[in-house]
């Protein structure tokens, strides 16, 4: 009964299926009957769904999208496959196809007749081959214009790229699935490996080894250490970045899901009514498939990162243990090889010396040379061992600084600009090695490298001569025929052959050792330079950030209490007795130097009156009809420098002895450094005081107003009285081994800045003696100092006061560094000022001599206006003019023009000198001066030829291309050089006229021609 019922159901189902197929077939034929027959492009076929009634909305077939299944370590899923289902299509007739051609319909690569069967979903699937066929069909059509073709092909290329990305993502997902499935096995293996004890370091040293065998073994071990360290670093990075990567994947998946939703919406709005819509539909389908596969792959990766939370730390520990074992093995082998090399070289040297001592006098020279070669190998072995240790230390330092740099960057990034961060930056900055350490290492390599090359060439030359010891012994036998005539010649030949064979063996090993030594020198140079660059980068990073981060807490009452404690510590009698003991010991050890310093001090002290008389005589004005010379003016300045060196000389001697004494302690070294720093400051102040003394160089030679020099002199005397001891105490308070000195250092710094503010405020106040005297003097009344006296006074007051406030607010390190740069800037200004005045005096001497020469001829000579302070004049015009230039000769006019051009040149040179000096002074402090280096405009490719030496000592030239960026700093420097060239070229003929042309017997026209040529040449050089 049940079988009958089942048969009835089967028959009814078959009947319904046949009826459904007949209905579909009739509907298809009715639809075809309504359209003309003919070939139509496959890319422009219409769907049956588009021929339905108008009430039915047009819909596109949807992809069966399913989210990726959950993955387990024991189940591996296949890549997501998205079936590309498309509706059935009907061909177009010729009439309709022709009506569509003007609208840009493209003939497909293959056509079908009206009776052709509709393509199945498998045949119409979206594949790279289908994309390629569509591109080929579009390229074959001539009815489309080039722009339309280009747009369609670009879309199809994008679709092909998305399909390729889908395949790549699927391949990556398969790899991730395999990794996920293998996690339990990896855990088991890692557990077993970590449970095993570390194997002991055993060295299977070969018997009777050769140097190449040992060097090859060491190279293999070094390579293995590099591999293990790289694996350890990779695992460290994976452990540190696991949580971060999971967070990134979560964000990426969320963004991709949004893009997938947008892609589905856009796909539902597209139809394939025409060619452009169909191509867009293909592109969107490919994009959707790529996005889905990407999302599935990222989820698989996220699952993998979540499952390896226990595995990664264990793999990291195992990798670190392997790296540590590799290092220990390498170190053991290196020590063993170095010991073997030293013992072997000593054994060979002893044997060679024994043979030389027992040799016949006629053969002693041969044996002695063997001993020399063998003994040289002892030195080479010691050098190889020393260089290997140095290279190892540099490598460890480089790794330490790299880890510290990375850790510090993370702390700064997460902690921010806090006082604890500033303290950390300062601590790290103090621990960096000085640049002198790298310079000393580089100097050693530069000195040792040529010597090692020459020695290697010498050894190779001897080795080539010893290529056949037996043949060479036969050739040398005749030279010993007379001295060894009483001995058996065959025996003599055997002895000579043995000596030459030993030499051949010695040279073999010595050459290999020398090659190793040379290679170690090269490795040392590279490692030293790499470490120097690393430390320089680290220092720049610290300098750029430590300046703008609070280095300590704001100043409070306890800082004043610490200041009193620090003063009591500094005034401790035991510490100054230690200074007296060290200085007294140095005095007794080297009494000649101390006697010389004291004698020179007494000579300067007792001979001061005589030196002042000589200086006054040198600065006496010369009569108008006599010639003047420039050297006495320079001698007067040198006398001022000598007179100002009395007390600085004593500080220099004491500071040098305390800092570099044989038994110097950290405290005495700090006292010595304080004396040296104070010496520099005192010498500068004393020099300016000598120049500004009453009836001194400032008044007699530079023609400074008397009231101005008096004001400056009073300020300098106050600075010597209060500023010098304050600076000394400030330097001593930086000795970090004593308690309470930090508060003392900041208190002294604030007091120093307040004192500087008061001094500048009194000296530069607008109604003060200095600026009033400059304003009433006819030479300086139009100078920029007088015109901007109020802003200058305000800046001079605010700058040190701001530094005091910064220090009290907690930015003590920043304030201290800025104050040092301000002091250096003041020194640069004074130096440029003195140099400018000395050059103006030289021009004044030239004008005086020219006036004296032309006075007898009756010509109108230029006035001695060179001493005018043109550097600060408003427009650079002369303060005095020649009243009647119409009556002057061309020579006088040319001379006047030369004077004016030289003054302009001095003014511009002074300004440029100040700018350049201030740039180098402030460059290491202000990151704003280096921010322009980060703006790259373009890249330049340059070919660099370098010499490279191999282990045999042969050199070869290697040409490499190096990319050098052109930054905004380079552009500004080029513009500055261009403008400076134009300025200098316009005024350089005046300098040429005053220095060279006036000494050459030449007419005025020739001088003009030379001046023009020089101007054009300088301009061309500047442009190039």
mmCIF file with all atom_site columns, N, CA and C in Angstrom, residues 525-573:
data_model
loop_
_atom_site.group_PDB
_atom_site.id
_atom_site.type_symbol
_atom_site.label_atom_id
_atom_site.label_alt_id
_atom_site.label_comp_id
_atom_site.label_asym_id
_atom_site.label_entity_id
_atom_site.label_seq_id
_atom_site.pdbx_PDB_ins_code
_atom_site.Cartn_x
_atom_site.Cartn_y
_atom_site.Cartn_z
_atom_site.occupancy
_atom_site.B_iso_or_equiv
_atom_site.pdbx_formal_charge
_atom_site.auth_seq_id
_atom_site.auth_comp_id
_atom_site.auth_asym_id
_atom_site.auth_atom_id
_atom_site.pdbx_PDB_model_num
ATOM 1   N N  . UNK A 1 525 ? 85.395 49.761 11.743 1.00 0.00 ? 525 UNK A N  1
ATOM 2   C CA . UNK A 1 525 ? 85.050 51.069 11.188 1.00 0.00 ? 525 UNK A CA 1
ATOM 3   C C  . UNK A 1 525 ? 83.558 51.171 10.920 1.00 0.00 ? 525 UNK A C  1
ATOM 4   N N  . UNK A 1 526 ? 82.979 50.121 10.313 1.00 0.00 ? 526 UNK A N  1
ATOM 5   C CA . UNK A 1 526 ? 81.548 50.141 10.017 1.00 0.00 ? 526 UNK A CA 1
ATOM 6   C C  . UNK A 1 526 ? 80.725 50.155 11.299 1.00 0.00 ? 526 UNK A C  1
ATOM 7   N N  . UNK A 1 527 ? 81.102 49.313 12.264 1.00 0.00 ? 527 UNK A N  1
ATOM 8   C CA . UNK A 1 527 ? 80.347 49.258 13.519 1.00 0.00 ? 527 UNK A CA 1
ATOM 9   C C  . UNK A 1 527 ? 80.454 50.568 14.284 1.00 0.00 ? 527 UNK A C  1
ATOM 10  N N  . UNK A 1 528 ? 81.642 51.160 14.304 1.00 0.00 ? 528 UNK A N  1
ATOM 11  C CA . UNK A 1 528 ? 81.834 52.430 15.011 1.00 0.00 ? 528 UNK A CA 1
ATOM 12  C C  . UNK A 1 528 ? 81.016 53.550 14.365 1.00 0.00 ? 528 UNK A C  1
ATOM 13  N N  . UNK A 1 529 ? 81.014 53.588 13.021 1.00 0.00 ? 529 UNK A N  1
ATOM 14  C CA . UNK A 1 529 ? 80.244 54.618 12.340 1.00 0.00 ? 529 UNK A CA 1
ATOM 15  C C  . UNK A 1 529 ? 78.742 54.419 12.545 1.00 0.00 ? 529 UNK A C  1
ATOM 16  N N  . UNK A 1 530 ? 78.304 53.157 12.509 1.00 0.00 ? 530 UNK A N  1
ATOM 17  C CA . UNK A 1 530 ? 76.885 52.887 12.737 1.00 0.00 ? 530 UNK A CA 1
ATOM 18  C C  . UNK A 1 530 ? 76.462 53.290 14.147 1.00 0.00 ? 530 UNK A C  1
ATOM 19  N N  . UNK A 1 531 ? 77.316 52.978 15.135 1.00 0.00 ? 531 UNK A N  1
ATOM 20  C CA . UNK A 1 531 ? 76.994 53.367 16.511 1.00 0.00 ? 531 UNK A CA 1
ATOM 21  C C  . UNK A 1 531 ? 77.015 54.877 16.671 1.00 0.00 ? 531 UNK A C  1
ATOM 22  N N  . UNK A 1 532 ? 77.966 55.551 16.017 1.00 0.00 ? 532 UNK A N  1
ATOM 23  C CA . UNK A 1 532 ? 78.013 57.010 16.097 1.00 0.00 ? 532 UNK A CA 1
ATOM 24  C C  . UNK A 1 532 ? 76.748 57.625 15.503 1.00 0.00 ? 532 UNK A C  1
ATOM 25  N N  . UNK A 1 533 ? 76.305 57.109 14.363 1.00 0.00 ? 533 UNK A N  1
ATOM 26  C CA . UNK A 1 533 ? 75.062 57.614 13.761 1.00 0.00 ? 533 UNK A CA 1
ATOM 27  C C  . UNK A 1 533 ? 73.866 57.334 14.658 1.00 0.00 ? 533 UNK A C  1
ATOM 28  N N  . UNK A 1 534 ? 73.848 56.165 15.268 1.00 0.00 ? 534 UNK A N  1
ATOM 29  C CA . UNK A 1 534 ? 72.743 55.810 16.147 1.00 0.00 ? 534 UNK A CA 1
ATOM 30  C C  . UNK A 1 534 ? 72.691 56.729 17.369 1.00 0.00 ? 534 UNK A C  1
ATOM 31  N N  . UNK A 1 535 ? 73.855 56.971 17.969 1.00 0.00 ? 535 UNK A N  1
ATOM 32  C CA . UNK A 1 535 ? 73.904 57.859 19.143 1.00 0.00 ? 535 UNK A CA 1
ATOM 33  C C  . UNK A 1 535 ? 73.545 59.287 18.739 1.00 0.00 ? 535 UNK A C  1
ATOM 34  N N  . UNK A 1 536 ? 74.010 59.713 17.560 1.00 0.00 ? 536 UNK A N  1
ATOM 35  C CA . UNK A 1 536 ? 73.676 61.068 17.096 1.00 0.00 ? 536 UNK A CA 1
ATOM 36  C C  . UNK A 1 536 ? 72.168 61.210 16.900 1.00 0.00 ? 536 UNK A C  1
ATOM 37  N N  . UNK A 1 537 ? 71.549 60.206 16.308 1.00 0.00 ? 537 UNK A N  1
ATOM 38  C CA . UNK A 1 537 ? 70.089 60.250 16.133 1.00 0.00 ? 537 UNK A CA 1
ATOM 39  C C  . UNK A 1 537 ? 69.379 60.251 17.476 1.00 0.00 ? 537 UNK A C  1
ATOM 40  N N  . UNK A 1 538 ? 69.874 59.429 18.392 1.00 0.00 ? 538 UNK A N  1
ATOM 41  C CA . UNK A 1 538 ? 69.299 59.374 19.736 1.00 0.00 ? 538 UNK A CA 1
ATOM 42  C C  . UNK A 1 538 ? 69.438 60.720 20.435 1.00 0.00 ? 538 UNK A C  1
ATOM 43  N N  . UNK A 1 539 ? 70.614 61.338 20.305 1.00 0.00 ? 539 UNK A N  1
ATOM 44  C CA . UNK A 1 539 ? 70.856 62.628 20.953 1.00 0.00 ? 539 UNK A CA 1
ATOM 45  C C  . UNK A 1 539 ? 69.959 63.713 20.362 1.00 0.00 ? 539 UNK A C  1
ATOM 46  N N  . UNK A 1 540 ? 69.789 63.690 19.045 1.00 0.00 ? 540 UNK A N  1
ATOM 47  C CA . UNK A 1 540 ? 68.897 64.673 18.421 1.00 0.00 ? 540 UNK A CA 1
ATOM 48  C C  . UNK A 1 540 ? 67.469 64.502 18.917 1.00 0.00 ? 540 UNK A C  1
ATOM 49  N N  . UNK A 1 541 ? 67.036 63.261 19.020 1.00 0.00 ? 541 UNK A N  1
ATOM 50  C CA . UNK A 1 541 ? 65.690 63.008 19.532 1.00 0.00 ? 541 UNK A CA 1
ATOM 51  C C  . UNK A 1 541 ? 65.530 63.557 20.945 1.00 0.00 ? 541 UNK A C  1
ATOM 52  N N  . UNK A 1 542 ? 66.546 63.316 21.779 1.00 0.00 ? 542 UNK A N  1
ATOM 53  C CA . UNK A 1 542 ? 66.475 63.807 23.156 1.00 0.00 ? 542 UNK A CA 1
ATOM 54  C C  . UNK A 1 542 ? 66.522 65.329 23.206 1.00 0.00 ? 542 UNK A C  1
ATOM 55  N N  . UNK A 1 543 ? 67.418 65.927 22.420 1.00 0.00 ? 543 UNK A N  1
ATOM 56  C CA . UNK A 1 543 ? 67.553 67.386 22.446 1.00 0.00 ? 543 UNK A CA 1
ATOM 57  C C  . UNK A 1 543 ? 66.282 68.080 21.967 1.00 0.00 ? 543 UNK A C  1
ATOM 58  N N  . UNK A 1 544 ? 65.608 67.483 20.986 1.00 0.00 ? 544 UNK A N  1
ATOM 59  C CA . UNK A 1 544 ? 64.405 68.108 20.456 1.00 0.00 ? 544 UNK A CA 1
ATOM 60  C C  . UNK A 1 544 ? 63.247 68.045 21.434 1.00 0.00 ? 544 UNK A C  1
ATOM 61  N N  . UNK A 1 545 ? 63.285 67.090 22.367 1.00 0.00 ? 545 UNK A N  1
ATOM 62  C CA . UNK A 1 545 ? 62.154 66.926 23.278 1.00 0.00 ? 545 UNK A CA 1
ATOM 63  C C  . UNK A 1 545 ? 62.453 67.385 24.699 1.00 0.00 ? 545 UNK A C  1
ATOM 64  N N  . UNK A 1 546 ? 63.697 67.221 25.124 1.00 0.00 ? 546 UNK A N  1
ATOM 65  C CA . UNK A 1 546 ? 64.014 67.579 26.499 1.00 0.00 ? 546 UNK A CA 1
ATOM 66  C C  . UNK A 1 546 ? 63.936 69.092 26.705 1.00 0.00 ? 546 UNK A C  1
ATOM 67  N N  . UNK A 1 547 ? 64.096 69.849 25.616 1.00 0.00 ? 547 UNK A N  1
ATOM 68  C CA . UNK A 1 547 ? 64.037 71.299 25.757 1.00 0.00 ? 547 UNK A CA 1
ATOM 69  C C  . UNK A 1 547 ? 62.637 71.790 26.092 1.00 0.00 ? 547 UNK A C  1
ATOM 70  N N  . UNK A 1 548 ? 61.630 71.050 25.685 1.00 0.00 ? 548 UNK A N  1
ATOM 71  C CA . UNK A 1 548 ? 60.265 71.556 25.845 1.00 0.00 ? 548 UNK A CA 1
ATOM 72  C C  . UNK A 1 548 ? 59.445 70.699 26.801 1.00 0.00 ? 548 UNK A C  1
ATOM 73  N N  . UNK A 1 549 ? 60.129 69.929 27.631 1.00 0.00 ? 549 UNK A N  1
ATOM 74  C CA . UNK A 1 549 ? 59.463 69.133 28.653 1.00 0.00 ? 549 UNK A CA 1
ATOM 75  C C  . UNK A 1 549 ? 59.992 69.569 30.010 1.00 0.00 ? 549 UNK A C  1
ATOM 76  N N  . UNK A 1 550 ? 59.103 69.701 30.948 1.00 0.00 ? 550 UNK A N  1
ATOM 77  C CA . UNK A 1 550 ? 59.504 70.127 32.290 1.00 0.00 ? 550 UNK A CA 1
ATOM 78  C C  . UNK A 1 550 ? 60.447 69.097 32.894 1.00 0.00 ? 550 UNK A C  1
ATOM 79  N N  . UNK A 1 551 ? 61.621 69.564 33.311 1.00 0.00 ? 551 UNK A N  1
ATOM 80  C CA . UNK A 1 551 ? 62.656 68.664 33.816 1.00 0.00 ? 551 UNK A CA 1
ATOM 81  C C  . UNK A 1 551 ? 62.616 68.494 35.325 1.00 0.00 ? 551 UNK A C  1
ATOM 82  N N  . UNK A 1 552 ? 61.843 69.301 36.014 1.00 0.00 ? 552 UNK A N  1
ATOM 83  C CA . UNK A 1 552 ? 61.748 69.182 37.460 1.00 0.00 ? 552 UNK A CA 1
ATOM 84  C C  . UNK A 1 552 ? 60.455 69.861 37.914 1.00 0.00 ? 552 UNK A C  1
ATOM 85  N N  . UNK A 1 553 ? 60.186 69.784 39.183 1.00 0.00 ? 553 UNK A N  1
ATOM 86  C CA . UNK A 1 553 ? 58.987 70.415 39.726 1.00 0.00 ? 553 UNK A CA 1
ATOM 87  C C  . UNK A 1 553 ? 59.200 71.926 39.881 1.00 0.00 ? 553 UNK A C  1
ATOM 88  N N  . UNK A 1 554 ? 58.116 72.697 39.923 1.00 0.00 ? 554 UNK A N  1
ATOM 89  C CA . UNK A 1 554 ? 58.277 74.147 40.125 1.00 0.00 ? 554 UNK A CA 1
ATOM 90  C C  . UNK A 1 554 ? 59.012 74.454 41.427 1.00 0.00 ? 554 UNK A C  1
ATOM 91  N N  . UNK A 1 555 ? 59.655 75.597 41.434 1.00 0.00 ? 555 UNK A N  1
ATOM 92  C CA . UNK A 1 555 ? 60.497 75.980 42.561 1.00 0.00 ? 555 UNK A CA 1
ATOM 93  C C  . UNK A 1 555 ? 59.630 76.264 43.795 1.00 0.00 ? 555 UNK A C  1
ATOM 94  N N  . UNK A 1 556 ? 60.065 75.702 44.918 1.00 0.00 ? 556 UNK A N  1
ATOM 95  C CA . UNK A 1 556 ? 59.330 75.877 46.172 1.00 0.00 ? 556 UNK A CA 1
ATOM 96  C C  . UNK A 1 556 ? 60.294 76.275 47.282 1.00 0.00 ? 556 UNK A C  1
ATOM 97  N N  . UNK A 1 557 ? 59.737 76.393 48.487 1.00 0.00 ? 557 UNK A N  1
ATOM 98  C CA . UNK A 1 557 ? 60.554 76.802 49.624 1.00 0.00 ? 557 UNK A CA 1
ATOM 99  C C  . UNK A 1 557 ? 61.622 75.775 49.954 1.00 0.00 ? 557 UNK A C  1
ATOM 100 N N  . UNK A 1 558 ? 61.317 74.504 49.707 1.00 0.00 ? 558 UNK A N  1
ATOM 101 C CA . UNK A 1 558 ? 62.301 73.467 50.018 1.00 0.00 ? 558 UNK A CA 1
ATOM 102 C C  . UNK A 1 558 ? 63.539 73.577 49.127 1.00 0.00 ? 558 UNK A C  1
ATOM 103 N N  . UNK A 1 559 ? 63.385 74.177 47.944 1.00 0.00 ? 559 UNK A N  1
ATOM 104 C CA . UNK A 1 559 ? 64.554 74.380 47.097 1.00 0.00 ? 559 UNK A CA 1
ATOM 105 C C  . UNK A 1 559 ? 65.519 75.366 47.737 1.00 0.00 ? 559 UNK A C  1
ATOM 106 N N  . UNK A 1 560 ? 64.982 76.384 48.392 1.00 0.00 ? 560 UNK A N  1
ATOM 107 C CA . UNK A 1 560 ? 65.849 77.317 49.115 1.00 0.00 ? 560 UNK A CA 1
ATOM 108 C C  . UNK A 1 560 ? 66.544 76.626 50.285 1.00 0.00 ? 560 UNK A C  1
ATOM 109 N N  . UNK A 1 561 ? 65.800 75.744 50.957 1.00 0.00 ? 561 UNK A N  1
ATOM 110 C CA . UNK A 1 561 ? 66.440 74.988 52.033 1.00 0.00 ? 561 UNK A CA 1
ATOM 111 C C  . UNK A 1 561 ? 67.545 74.076 51.497 1.00 0.00 ? 561 UNK A C  1
ATOM 112 N N  . UNK A 1 562 ? 67.279 73.431 50.337 1.00 0.00 ? 562 UNK A N  1
ATOM 113 C CA . UNK A 1 562 ? 68.320 72.612 49.722 1.00 0.00 ? 562 UNK A CA 1
ATOM 114 C C  . UNK A 1 562 ? 69.508 73.454 49.275 1.00 0.00 ? 562 UNK A C  1
ATOM 115 N N  . UNK A 1 563 ? 69.221 74.712 48.887 1.00 0.00 ? 563 UNK A N  1
ATOM 116 C CA . UNK A 1 563 ? 70.318 75.589 48.483 1.00 0.00 ? 563 UNK A CA 1
ATOM 117 C C  . UNK A 1 563 ? 71.260 75.856 49.652 1.00 0.00 ? 563 UNK A C  1
ATOM 118 N N  . UNK A 1 564 ? 70.699 76.099 50.833 1.00 0.00 ? 564 UNK A N  1
ATOM 119 C CA . UNK A 1 564 ? 71.549 76.310 52.010 1.00 0.00 ? 564 UNK A CA 1
ATOM 120 C C  . UNK A 1 564 ? 72.322 75.030 52.356 1.00 0.00 ? 564 UNK A C  1
ATOM 121 N N  . UNK A 1 565 ? 71.650 73.887 52.217 1.00 0.00 ? 565 UNK A N  1
ATOM 122 C CA . UNK A 1 565 ? 72.335 72.618 52.473 1.00 0.00 ? 565 UNK A CA 1
ATOM 123 C C  . UNK A 1 565 ? 73.464 72.402 51.470 1.00 0.00 ? 565 UNK A C  1
ATOM 124 N N  . UNK A 1 566 ? 73.199 72.734 50.223 1.00 0.00 ? 566 UNK A N  1
ATOM 125 C CA . UNK A 1 566 ? 74.223 72.587 49.198 1.00 0.00 ? 566 UNK A CA 1
ATOM 126 C C  . UNK A 1 566 ? 75.405 73.511 49.420 1.00 0.00 ? 566 UNK A C  1
ATOM 127 N N  . UNK A 1 567 ? 75.144 74.742 49.866 1.00 0.00 ? 567 UNK A N  1
ATOM 128 C CA . UNK A 1 567 ? 76.249 75.663 50.147 1.00 0.00 ? 567 UNK A CA 1
ATOM 129 C C  . UNK A 1 567 ? 77.109 75.138 51.288 1.00 0.00 ? 567 UNK A C  1
ATOM 130 N N  . UNK A 1 568 ? 76.458 74.580 52.308 1.00 0.00 ? 568 UNK A N  1
ATOM 131 C CA . UNK A 1 568 ? 77.227 74.012 53.411 1.00 0.00 ? 568 UNK A CA 1
ATOM 132 C C  . UNK A 1 568 ? 78.057 72.815 52.930 1.00 0.00 ? 568 UNK A C  1
ATOM 133 N N  . UNK A 1 569 ? 77.501 72.052 51.999 1.00 0.00 ? 569 UNK A N  1
ATOM 134 C CA . UNK A 1 569 ? 78.248 70.903 51.467 1.00 0.00 ? 569 UNK A CA 1
ATOM 135 C C  . UNK A 1 569 ? 79.447 71.370 50.657 1.00 0.00 ? 569 UNK A C  1
ATOM 136 N N  . UNK A 1 570 ? 79.240 72.393 49.824 1.00 0.00 ? 570 UNK A N  1
ATOM 137 C CA . UNK A 1 570 ? 80.345 72.906 49.019 1.00 0.00 ? 570 UNK A CA 1
ATOM 138 C C  . UNK A 1 570 ? 81.437 73.534 49.882 1.00 0.00 ? 570 UNK A C  1
ATOM 139 N N  . UNK A 1 571 ? 81.030 74.150 50.997 1.00 0.00 ? 571 UNK A N  1
ATOM 140 C CA . UNK A 1 571 ? 82.006 74.811 51.871 1.00 0.00 ? 571 UNK A CA 1
ATOM 141 C C  . UNK A 1 571 ? 82.659 73.862 52.861 1.00 0.00 ? 571 UNK A C  1
ATOM 142 N N  . UNK A 1 572 ? 82.430 72.572 52.699 1.00 0.00 ? 572 UNK A N  1
ATOM 143 C CA . UNK A 1 572 ? 83.018 71.600 53.631 1.00 0.00 ? 572 UNK A CA 1
ATOM 144 C C  . UNK A 1 572 ? 84.544 71.667 53.557 1.00 0.00 ? 572 UNK A C  1
ATOM 145 N N  . UNK A 1 573 ? 85.228 71.826 54.693 1.00 0.00 ? 573 UNK A N  1
ATOM 146 C CA . UNK A 1 573 ? 86.698 71.931 54.659 1.00 0.00 ? 573 UNK A CA 1
ATOM 147 C C  . UNK A 1 573 ? 87.382 70.697 54.086 1.00 0.00 ? 573 UNK A C  1
#
